[in-house]
Short mmCIF file of C-alpha atoms in Angstrom, two decimals:
data_model
loop_
_atom_site.label_atom_id
_atom_site.label_comp_id
_atom_site.label_asym_id
_atom_site.label_seq_id
_atom_site.Cartn_x
_atom_site.Cartn_y
_atom_site.Cartn_z
CA MET J 269 155.23 75.48 46.00
CA HIS J 270 157.08 72.41 47.21
CA ASN J 271 156.52 70.52 50.43
CA GLU J 272 159.73 69.75 52.29
CA LEU J 273 159.27 66.20 53.55
CA THR J 274 161.44 63.28 54.56
CA LYS J 275 161.34 59.84 52.96
CA GLY J 276 159.56 58.66 56.14
CA ASP J 277 156.85 61.32 55.70
CA ILE J 278 156.26 60.26 52.12
CA GLN J 279 156.14 56.59 53.09
CA LYS J 280 153.57 57.26 55.86
CA MET J 281 151.45 59.36 53.50
CA GLN J 282 151.62 56.66 50.81
CA GLU J 283 150.48 54.04 53.35
CA GLU J 284 147.53 56.22 54.38
CA LEU J 285 146.73 56.91 50.72
CA ASP J 286 146.74 53.19 49.89
CA TYR J 287 144.47 52.44 52.86
CA ARG J 288 142.03 55.19 51.88
CA ARG J 289 141.91 54.10 48.22
CA ILE J 290 141.87 50.31 48.64
CA THR J 291 140.04 49.73 51.92
CA LEU J 292 138.12 52.81 52.96
CA ARG J 293 136.79 54.07 49.60
CA PRO J 294 134.87 50.86 48.69
CA ARG J 295 133.41 50.61 52.21
CA LEU J 296 132.24 54.23 52.15
CA LEU J 297 130.71 53.82 48.69
CA GLU J 298 128.79 50.80 49.96
CA GLU J 299 127.54 52.80 52.96
CA VAL J 300 126.25 55.52 50.61
CA LYS J 301 124.42 52.92 48.50
CA THR J 302 122.91 51.30 51.59
CA ALA J 303 121.74 54.64 52.98
CA GLN J 304 120.33 55.58 49.58
CA ALA J 305 118.03 52.58 49.76
CA PHE J 306 116.33 53.99 52.88
CA GLY J 307 114.14 56.20 50.69
CA ASP J 308 113.52 59.95 50.51
CA LEU J 309 116.99 61.53 50.21
CA SER J 310 115.84 65.02 51.27
CA GLU J 311 115.22 63.84 54.85
CA ASN J 312 117.63 60.90 54.97
CA PHE J 313 120.21 61.65 57.66
CA GLU J 314 122.07 58.36 57.11
CA TYR J 315 122.52 59.19 53.42
CA LYS J 316 123.80 62.72 54.15
CA ALA J 317 126.22 61.44 56.79
CA ALA J 318 127.52 58.63 54.54
CA LYS J 319 127.95 61.03 51.62
CA GLN J 320 129.77 63.53 53.85
CA GLU J 321 132.17 60.85 55.10
CA LYS J 322 132.83 59.67 51.53
CA ASN J 323 133.56 63.25 50.45
CA ARG J 324 135.89 63.76 53.43
CA ASN J 325 137.83 60.66 52.39
CA GLU J 326 138.07 61.84 48.77
CA SER J 327 139.31 65.24 49.96
CA ARG J 328 142.02 63.62 52.09
CA ILE J 329 143.05 61.42 49.14
CA ARG J 330 143.46 64.51 46.92
CA PHE J 331 145.41 66.28 49.67
CA LEU J 332 147.81 63.35 50.16
CA GLU J 333 148.29 62.91 46.41
CA ASN J 334 149.15 66.60 46.06
CA MET J 335 151.55 66.52 49.02
CA ILE J 336 153.41 63.51 47.60
CA LYS J 337 153.45 64.90 44.06
CA THR J 338 154.94 68.25 45.13
CA ALA J 339 157.31 66.87 47.78
CA VAL J 340 160.96 67.76 47.92
CA VAL J 341 162.89 65.22 49.98
CA VAL J 342 164.99 66.82 52.73
CA ARG J 343 167.72 65.36 54.89
CA GLU J 344 167.03 64.66 58.53
CA GLU J 345 170.47 65.68 59.78
CA SER J 346 172.15 69.05 59.54
CA ALA J 347 175.07 69.31 57.11
CA ASN J 348 177.37 70.96 59.67
CA GLY J 349 176.51 68.76 62.65
CA GLY J 350 174.17 71.38 64.07
CA ILE J 351 170.50 71.04 64.86
CA GLY J 352 168.57 68.95 62.32
CA LEU J 353 165.19 67.31 61.96
CA TYR J 354 163.87 65.29 64.93
CA ASP J 355 166.42 66.82 67.32
CA LYS J 356 165.06 67.82 70.73
CA ILE J 357 166.14 71.28 71.80
CA THR J 358 165.96 73.07 75.13
CA LEU J 359 165.90 76.84 74.73
CA TYR J 360 166.35 79.45 77.43
CA ILE J 361 164.01 82.37 76.66
CA GLU J 362 165.88 85.35 78.07
CA GLU J 363 162.93 87.74 78.23
CA ASP J 364 160.77 85.30 80.24
CA GLU J 365 163.66 83.70 82.15
CA GLU J 366 162.34 80.22 81.44
CA GLU J 367 163.20 77.14 79.39
CA GLU J 368 161.15 75.69 76.56
CA CYS J 369 161.62 72.30 74.91
CA PHE J 370 160.93 71.66 71.23
CA GLN J 371 161.44 68.94 68.68
CA ILE J 372 162.00 69.99 65.07
CA VAL J 373 159.79 68.09 62.60
CA THR J 374 158.40 68.51 59.09
CA THR J 375 155.19 70.42 58.46
CA MET J 376 153.24 67.16 58.08
CA ARG J 377 154.08 66.18 61.67
CA GLN J 378 153.88 69.48 63.52
CA ASP J 379 151.84 69.74 66.72
CA VAL J 380 152.86 72.83 68.65
CA LEU J 381 150.83 71.87 71.72
CA SER J 382 152.95 68.71 71.98
CA GLY J 383 156.22 70.58 71.44
CA LEU J 384 156.59 69.50 67.79
CA VAL J 385 157.52 72.57 65.74
CA SER J 386 157.86 72.68 61.99
CA ARG J 387 161.21 73.34 60.38
CA GLU J 388 159.43 76.11 58.41
CA SER J 389 158.14 77.85 61.57
CA PRO J 390 159.98 80.87 62.98
CA VAL J 391 161.43 78.70 65.76
CA GLY J 392 162.45 75.91 63.37
CA ARG J 393 164.09 78.28 60.89
CA ALA J 394 166.02 80.01 63.68
CA LEU J 395 167.31 76.73 65.17
CA LEU J 396 168.26 74.58 62.15
CA GLY J 397 172.03 74.29 61.83
CA LYS J 398 172.76 75.98 65.17
CA HIS J 399 174.69 74.47 68.13
CA VAL J 400 174.52 74.37 71.93
CA GLY J 401 175.43 77.78 73.36
CA ASP J 402 174.34 79.72 70.26
CA ARG J 403 172.15 82.75 70.84
CA VAL J 404 169.32 82.99 68.31
CA HIS J 405 166.75 85.61 67.44
CA ILE J 406 163.30 84.23 66.67
CA GLN J 407 161.28 86.67 64.56
CA VAL J 408 157.63 85.66 64.99
CA ASN J 409 156.14 88.38 62.78
CA ASP J 410 156.96 91.87 61.54
CA SER J 411 156.47 93.44 64.97
CA PHE J 412 157.52 90.74 67.43
CA GLY J 413 160.67 88.73 67.97
CA TYR J 414 162.63 87.42 70.92
CA ASP J 415 166.10 86.14 71.81
CA ALA J 416 166.93 82.70 73.17
CA VAL J 417 169.98 80.63 74.00
CA ILE J 418 170.26 76.97 73.02
CA ARG J 419 170.89 75.08 76.26
CA ARG J 420 170.68 71.43 75.17
CA VAL J 421 170.38 69.41 71.98
CA GLU J 422 169.43 65.76 72.00
CA LYS J 423 170.03 64.24 68.58
CA GLY J 424 166.96 62.47 67.28
CA GLN J 425 165.80 60.39 64.36
CA ASP J 426 162.51 59.43 62.78
CA ASP J 427 161.44 56.34 64.69
CA GLY J 428 157.95 56.43 63.15
CA SER J 429 156.24 57.39 66.42
CA ILE J 430 155.22 60.89 65.31
CA PRO J 431 152.04 60.60 63.23
CA ILE J 432 151.23 62.47 60.03
CA SER J 433 148.91 65.39 60.74
CA GLY J 434 145.27 65.07 59.84
CA TYR J 435 142.75 67.82 59.33
#
């Protein structure tokens, strides 16, 4: 499986990876050693907490390394001038008679509650390459889908303001 990311995504992940390896890892190792010196490890909360934080950092490092290693670089703009990455779209949901606003981003930057939808999501897949006025069908799962009309498209670009998702 490949992760479809932009050059900006990879750069942000590499920066986080460098920080975690060079700055955070040595500090967390020192915290584990300091907590270890407090004595009995079976009842040493500081040691358990320090070890847990160190392990969380190592897990994030492995995750970022894997994401970068398996990344496939994708273009931000659509080939045919239609909707591309970072574009802001206003959709009219016919069934609900209301408008929804979305911005198309990569999986590493998605945050649905903030209106940032992944290009791999049902909404993202339905919108990429489309134009204002197009009617799209968004198939959410095997038993549910809905129709929408693209009302507005505001071309966007990666200005670095959308953070990489954590976990």
